[in-house]
Amino acid sequence: ANDLDSLGEDWEEKVKKSPVLLLHILKCLKCQKGQEVVEIVRFAELMRSMDEDGGWSCYGPYKDAITFQVNCASKLSEIGLYGTEHEGETITVDIEVKKGELDVFTKTTNYRSAGNNVPVKIPVDDVPIEPDTEYTVAVKIDAETFSGDSGVKEVESSDHKLRVRFLNSDISENGTKVSYGQIPTLVFKI
């Protein structure tokens, strides 16, 4: 059906015994209605070859983090993370989204590597993002991953509606900076 409003306000209660995948699909469709999804890619080169430097070492208690600001109100819906050279490898990640010093989203989850340098998108529950305010995405990954290079300080969406400015983060302990590292993509709804 094209009219998702026909589900009503209590739609989640009505379908709670349905398969989890159906619930997730319906929730995504309801949330995305009328919103434009914009993927921001912050690296000009999407990887350092695993052969060249052995990969981006993410083992241990160290976080990779990047700070950003946007020019308009939006929602952060997904982050892209690099995987390993092993297709299907399960990678554990701790994710934090901070507004200044305040945690606004935290999650521990797993994702499966694609076995190449294509970032894997991980949902972050539509975190509200205010314009001209510093936010930080921090991740602790338990794997040796691909990494990005030739990062840019500012990216504008193709329709010029969203502009994202990247800054080095004080909480990045594993080496990620604007110019290289992890967290290659951010996906917003505007």
PDB file of C-alpha atoms in Angstrom:
ATOM      1  CA  ALA A   1       0.000   0.000   0.000  1.00  0.00           C
ATOM      2  CA  ASN A   2       1.240   3.493  -0.800  1.00  0.00           C
ATOM      3  CA  ASP A   3      -0.587   5.094   2.153  1.00  0.00           C
ATOM      4  CA  LEU A   4       1.339   4.245   5.313  1.00  0.00           C
ATOM      5  CA  ASP A   5      -1.068   6.403   7.353  1.00  0.00           C
ATOM      6  CA  SER A   6      -3.646   3.628   6.944  1.00  0.00           C
ATOM      7  CA  LEU A   7      -1.624   1.683   9.543  1.00  0.00           C
ATOM      8  CA  GLY A   8      -2.878   4.088  12.235  1.00  0.00           C
ATOM      9  CA  GLU A   9      -1.135   5.450  15.321  1.00  0.00           C
ATOM     10  CA  ASP A  10      -1.133   2.105  17.171  1.00  0.00           C
ATOM     11  CA  TRP A  11       0.267   0.092  14.267  1.00  0.00           C
ATOM     12  CA  GLU A  12       3.203  -1.282  16.308  1.00  0.00           C
ATOM     13  CA  GLU A  13       0.850  -2.807  18.870  1.00  0.00           C
ATOM     14  CA  LYS A  14      -1.280  -4.384  16.116  1.00  0.00           C
ATOM     15  CA  VAL A  15       1.674  -6.107  14.411  1.00  0.00           C
ATOM     16  CA  LYS A  16       3.907  -6.854  17.424  1.00  0.00           C
ATOM     17  CA  LYS A  17       3.569 -10.613  16.904  1.00  0.00           C
ATOM     18  CA  SER A  18       4.732 -10.314  13.282  1.00  0.00           C
ATOM     19  CA  PRO A  19       8.277 -11.259  12.246  1.00  0.00           C
ATOM     20  CA  VAL A  20      10.957  -8.823  13.434  1.00  0.00           C
ATOM     21  CA  LEU A  21      12.038  -8.070   9.842  1.00  0.00           C
ATOM     22  CA  LEU A  22       8.498  -6.940   8.942  1.00  0.00           C
ATOM     23  CA  LEU A  23       8.404  -4.667  11.990  1.00  0.00           C
ATOM     24  CA  HIS A  24      11.763  -3.147  11.030  1.00  0.00           C
ATOM     25  CA  ILE A  25      10.681  -2.572   7.411  1.00  0.00           C
ATOM     26  CA  LEU A  26       7.415  -0.915   8.444  1.00  0.00           C
ATOM     27  CA  LYS A  27       9.186   1.277  10.985  1.00  0.00           C
ATOM     28  CA  CYS A  28      11.706   2.396   8.348  1.00  0.00           C
ATOM     29  CA  LEU A  29       8.990   3.155   5.832  1.00  0.00           C
ATOM     30  CA  LYS A  30       6.976   5.168   8.357  1.00  0.00           C
ATOM     31  CA  CYS A  31      10.056   7.128   9.464  1.00  0.00           C
ATOM     32  CA  GLN A  32      11.291   7.887   5.963  1.00  0.00           C
ATOM     33  CA  LYS A  33       7.983   9.160   4.648  1.00  0.00           C
ATOM     34  CA  GLY A  34       8.618  12.687   3.381  1.00  0.00           C
ATOM     35  CA  GLN A  35      12.298  12.679   4.338  1.00  0.00           C
ATOM     36  CA  GLU A  36      15.216  12.803   1.958  1.00  0.00           C
ATOM     37  CA  VAL A  37      18.100  10.435   2.723  1.00  0.00           C
ATOM     38  CA  VAL A  38      21.557  11.924   2.099  1.00  0.00           C
ATOM     39  CA  GLU A  39      24.796   9.944   2.310  1.00  0.00           C
ATOM     40  CA  ILE A  40      27.899  12.000   3.070  1.00  0.00           C
ATOM     41  CA  VAL A  41      31.228  10.419   2.094  1.00  0.00           C
ATOM     42  CA  ARG A  42      34.203  12.082   3.746  1.00  0.00           C
ATOM     43  CA  PHE A  43      37.101  10.356   1.981  1.00  0.00           C
ATOM     44  CA  ALA A  44      38.266  10.932  -1.592  1.00  0.00           C
ATOM     45  CA  GLU A  45      39.956   7.527  -1.488  1.00  0.00           C
ATOM     46  CA  LEU A  46      37.875   4.874   0.216  1.00  0.00           C
ATOM     47  CA  MET A  47      40.674   2.666   1.432  1.00  0.00           C
ATOM     48  CA  ARG A  48      44.229   1.968   2.213  1.00  0.00           C
ATOM     49  CA  SER A  49      45.106  -1.370   0.761  1.00  0.00           C
ATOM     50  CA  MET A  50      45.318  -4.142   3.316  1.00  0.00           C
ATOM     51  CA  ASP A  51      48.462  -5.249   1.456  1.00  0.00           C
ATOM     52  CA  GLU A  52      50.178  -1.861   1.817  1.00  0.00           C
ATOM     53  CA  ASP A  53      49.945  -1.356   5.554  1.00  0.00           C
ATOM     54  CA  GLY A  54      48.193  -4.366   7.037  1.00  0.00           C
ATOM     55  CA  GLY A  55      44.967  -2.478   7.657  1.00  0.00           C
ATOM     56  CA  TRP A  56      43.672  -0.083  10.274  1.00  0.00           C
ATOM     57  CA  SER A  57      44.300  -1.683  13.635  1.00  0.00           C
ATOM     58  CA  CYS A  58      41.250  -1.319  15.867  1.00  0.00           C
ATOM     59  CA  TYR A  59      42.043  -3.904  18.537  1.00  0.00           C
ATOM     60  CA  GLY A  60      42.015  -2.843  22.163  1.00  0.00           C
ATOM     61  CA  PRO A  61      40.200  -0.181  24.124  1.00  0.00           C
ATOM     62  CA  TYR A  62      40.873   2.674  21.694  1.00  0.00           C
ATOM     63  CA  LYS A  63      38.157   4.716  19.987  1.00  0.00           C
ATOM     64  CA  ASP A  64      38.086   6.095  16.483  1.00  0.00           C
ATOM     65  CA  ALA A  65      36.103   9.335  16.425  1.00  0.00           C
ATOM     66  CA  ILE A  66      35.220  12.246  14.151  1.00  0.00           C
ATOM     67  CA  THR A  67      33.431  15.477  15.050  1.00  0.00           C
ATOM     68  CA  PHE A  68      31.020  17.165  12.654  1.00  0.00           C
ATOM     69  CA  GLN A  69      28.602  20.079  12.241  1.00  0.00           C
ATOM     70  CA  VAL A  70      25.706  20.437   9.808  1.00  0.00           C
ATOM     71  CA  ASN A  71      24.089  23.534   8.326  1.00  0.00           C
ATOM     72  CA  CYS A  72      20.459  22.439   8.791  1.00  0.00           C
ATOM     73  CA  ALA A  73      18.358  20.376  11.166  1.00  0.00           C
ATOM     74  CA  SER A  74      18.543  16.686  10.284  1.00  0.00           C
ATOM     75  CA  LYS A  75      18.636  13.198  11.745  1.00  0.00           C
ATOM     76  CA  LEU A  76      21.682  10.957  11.732  1.00  0.00           C
ATOM     77  CA  SER A  77      20.233   7.625  10.620  1.00  0.00           C
ATOM     78  CA  GLU A  78      23.281   5.477   9.811  1.00  0.00           C
ATOM     79  CA  ILE A  79      27.051   5.462  10.025  1.00  0.00           C
ATOM     80  CA  GLY A  80      29.282   3.669   7.557  1.00  0.00           C
ATOM     81  CA  LEU A  81      32.170   1.624   8.893  1.00  0.00           C
ATOM     82  CA  TYR A  82      34.863  -0.265   7.062  1.00  0.00           C
ATOM     83  CA  GLY A  83      35.044  -4.016   7.384  1.00  0.00           C
ATOM     84  CA  THR A  84      37.912  -6.449   6.960  1.00  0.00           C
ATOM     85  CA  GLU A  85      39.224  -8.354   3.951  1.00  0.00           C
ATOM     86  CA  HIS A  86      37.283 -11.421   5.163  1.00  0.00           C
ATOM     87  CA  GLU A  87      33.781 -11.510   3.692  1.00  0.00           C
ATOM     88  CA  GLY A  88      31.143 -12.349   6.285  1.00  0.00           C
ATOM     89  CA  GLU A  89      33.429 -11.800   9.275  1.00  0.00           C
ATOM     90  CA  THR A  90      31.388 -10.631  12.274  1.00  0.00           C
ATOM     91  CA  ILE A  91      32.768  -7.453  13.819  1.00  0.00           C
ATOM     92  CA  THR A  92      31.720  -6.109  17.216  1.00  0.00           C
ATOM     93  CA  VAL A  93      31.438  -2.330  17.550  1.00  0.00           C
ATOM     94  CA  ASP A  94      30.574   0.061  20.363  1.00  0.00           C
ATOM     95  CA  ILE A  95      28.992   3.238  18.945  1.00  0.00           C
ATOM     96  CA  GLU A  96      28.577   6.593  20.672  1.00  0.00           C
ATOM     97  CA  VAL A  97      27.078   9.784  19.286  1.00  0.00           C
ATOM     98  CA  LYS A  98      27.814  12.821  21.412  1.00  0.00           C
ATOM     99  CA  LYS A  99      26.423  16.353  21.381  1.00  0.00           C
ATOM    100  CA  GLY A 100      29.362  18.204  22.832  1.00  0.00           C
ATOM    101  CA  GLU A 101      30.264  16.040  25.847  1.00  0.00           C
ATOM    102  CA  LEU A 102      26.766  14.571  26.297  1.00  0.00           C
ATOM    103  CA  ASP A 103      25.991  11.045  25.038  1.00  0.00           C
ATOM    104  CA  VAL A 104      22.851  11.209  22.872  1.00  0.00           C
ATOM    105  CA  PHE A 105      23.106   7.666  21.493  1.00  0.00           C
ATOM    106  CA  THR A 106      25.030   4.541  22.491  1.00  0.00           C
ATOM    107  CA  LYS A 107      24.844   1.039  21.092  1.00  0.00           C
ATOM    108  CA  THR A 108      26.885  -2.154  21.027  1.00  0.00           C
ATOM    109  CA  THR A 109      26.196  -4.229  17.952  1.00  0.00           C
ATOM    110  CA  ASN A 110      27.766  -6.504  15.353  1.00  0.00           C
ATOM    111  CA  TYR A 111      28.121  -6.052  11.622  1.00  0.00           C
ATOM    112  CA  ARG A 112      29.318  -8.334   8.857  1.00  0.00           C
ATOM    113  CA  SER A 113      32.237  -7.362   6.701  1.00  0.00           C
ATOM    114  CA  ALA A 114      31.661  -7.243   2.958  1.00  0.00           C
ATOM    115  CA  GLY A 115      35.246  -8.463   2.459  1.00  0.00           C
ATOM    116  CA  ASN A 116      36.162  -5.279   0.571  1.00  0.00           C
ATOM    117  CA  ASN A 117      36.529  -1.532   1.084  1.00  0.00           C
ATOM    118  CA  VAL A 118      32.808  -0.763   0.764  1.00  0.00           C
ATOM    119  CA  PRO A 119      31.561   0.699   4.080  1.00  0.00           C
ATOM    120  CA  VAL A 120      28.869  -1.250   5.925  1.00  0.00           C
ATOM    121  CA  LYS A 121      25.976   0.960   7.049  1.00  0.00           C
ATOM    122  CA  ILE A 122      24.851   0.583  10.659  1.00  0.00           C
ATOM    123  CA  PRO A 123      21.567   2.149  11.870  1.00  0.00           C
ATOM    124  CA  VAL A 124      21.776   4.672  14.715  1.00  0.00           C
ATOM    125  CA  ASP A 125      18.056   5.290  15.377  1.00  0.00           C
ATOM    126  CA  ASP A 126      17.591   8.730  13.801  1.00  0.00           C
ATOM    127  CA  VAL A 127      19.592  10.866  16.219  1.00  0.00           C
ATOM    128  CA  PRO A 128      18.319  14.481  16.013  1.00  0.00           C
ATOM    129  CA  ILE A 129      21.095  16.799  14.815  1.00  0.00           C
ATOM    130  CA  GLU A 130      20.864  20.555  15.331  1.00  0.00           C
ATOM    131  CA  PRO A 131      22.558  22.977  12.932  1.00  0.00           C
ATOM    132  CA  ASP A 132      25.856  24.653  13.868  1.00  0.00           C
ATOM    133  CA  THR A 133      26.380  22.348  16.845  1.00  0.00           C
ATOM    134  CA  GLU A 134      29.316  19.988  17.300  1.00  0.00           C
ATOM    135  CA  TYR A 135      28.513  16.266  17.363  1.00  0.00           C
ATOM    136  CA  THR A 136      30.974  13.395  17.574  1.00  0.00           C
ATOM    137  CA  VAL A 137      30.635   9.839  16.313  1.00  0.00           C
ATOM    138  CA  ALA A 138      32.949   7.514  18.223  1.00  0.00           C
ATOM    139  CA  VAL A 139      33.395   3.806  17.582  1.00  0.00           C
ATOM    140  CA  LYS A 140      35.400   1.048  19.233  1.00  0.00           C
ATOM    141  CA  ILE A 141      35.897  -1.744  16.712  1.00  0.00           C
ATOM    142  CA  ASP A 142      37.371  -5.139  17.450  1.00  0.00           C
ATOM    143  CA  ALA A 143      39.054  -5.920  14.112  1.00  0.00           C
ATOM    144  CA  GLU A 144      41.753  -4.864  11.669  1.00  0.00           C
ATOM    145  CA  THR A 145      39.816  -2.972   9.002  1.00  0.00           C
ATOM    146  CA  PHE A 146      40.224  -1.047   5.800  1.00  0.00           C
ATOM    147  CA  SER A 147      40.614   2.710   6.252  1.00  0.00           C
ATOM    148  CA  GLY A 148      40.012   5.890   4.306  1.00  0.00           C
ATOM    149  CA  ASP A 149      42.498   8.417   3.025  1.00  0.00           C
ATOM    150  CA  SER A 150      42.440  11.926   1.533  1.00  0.00           C
ATOM    151  CA  GLY A 151      39.631  13.081   3.811  1.00  0.00           C
ATOM    152  CA  VAL A 152      37.950  16.419   3.242  1.00  0.00           C
ATOM    153  CA  LYS A 153      36.954  19.060   5.795  1.00  0.00           C
ATOM    154  CA  GLU A 154      33.582  19.841   4.233  1.00  0.00           C
ATOM    155  CA  VAL A 155      31.102  17.904   2.093  1.00  0.00           C
ATOM    156  CA  GLU A 156      27.946  19.267   0.481  1.00  0.00           C
ATOM    157  CA  SER A 157      25.098  17.101  -0.771  1.00  0.00           C
ATOM    158  CA  SER A 158      24.508  17.094  -4.520  1.00  0.00           C
ATOM    159  CA  ASP A 159      21.302  19.139  -4.118  1.00  0.00           C
ATOM    160  CA  HIS A 160      23.144  21.647  -1.861  1.00  0.00           C
ATOM    161  CA  LYS A 161      20.605  21.192   0.973  1.00  0.00           C
ATOM    162  CA  LEU A 162      23.028  19.649   3.471  1.00  0.00           C
ATOM    163  CA  ARG A 163      26.583  20.699   4.214  1.00  0.00           C
ATOM    164  CA  VAL A 164      28.699  18.791   6.744  1.00  0.00           C
ATOM    165  CA  ARG A 165      31.932  20.160   8.192  1.00  0.00           C
ATOM    166  CA  PHE A 166      34.331  17.632   9.760  1.00  0.00           C
ATOM    167  CA  LEU A 167      36.730  18.338  12.632  1.00  0.00           C
ATOM    168  CA  ASN A 168      39.337  16.254  14.418  1.00  0.00           C
ATOM    169  CA  SER A 169      37.931  14.842  17.651  1.00  0.00           C
ATOM    170  CA  ASP A 170      39.647  15.114  21.018  1.00  0.00           C
ATOM    171  CA  ILE A 171      38.341  11.641  21.947  1.00  0.00           C
ATOM    172  CA  SER A 172      39.820   9.889  18.901  1.00  0.00           C
ATOM    173  CA  GLU A 173      42.420   7.625  20.532  1.00  0.00           C
ATOM    174  CA  ASN A 174      43.124   5.291  17.616  1.00  0.00           C
ATOM    175  CA  GLY A 175      44.295   7.797  15.029  1.00  0.00           C
ATOM    176  CA  THR A 176      41.173   8.703  13.021  1.00  0.00           C
ATOM    177  CA  LYS A 177      41.355  12.317  11.872  1.00  0.00           C
ATOM    178  CA  VAL A 178      39.646  14.377   9.195  1.00  0.00           C
ATOM    179  CA  SER A 179      42.296  13.309   6.684  1.00  0.00           C
ATOM    180  CA  TYR A 180      42.287   9.516   7.279  1.00  0.00           C
ATOM    181  CA  GLY A 181      40.936   6.625   9.336  1.00  0.00           C
ATOM    182  CA  GLN A 182      37.567   5.023  10.083  1.00  0.00           C
ATOM    183  CA  ILE A 183      33.933   6.275   9.904  1.00  0.00           C
ATOM    184  CA  PRO A 184      33.922   6.962   6.133  1.00  0.00           C
ATOM    185  CA  THR A 185      30.225   7.791   5.738  1.00  0.00           C
ATOM    186  CA  LEU A 186      27.374   9.413   7.613  1.00  0.00           C
ATOM    187  CA  VAL A 187      23.772   9.063   6.435  1.00  0.00           C
ATOM    188  CA  PHE A 188      21.258  11.795   7.284  1.00  0.00           C
ATOM    189  CA  LYS A 189      17.559  12.358   6.847  1.00  0.00           C
ATOM    190  CA  ILE A 190      16.613  15.938   6.070  1.00  0.00           C
TER     191      ILE A 190
END
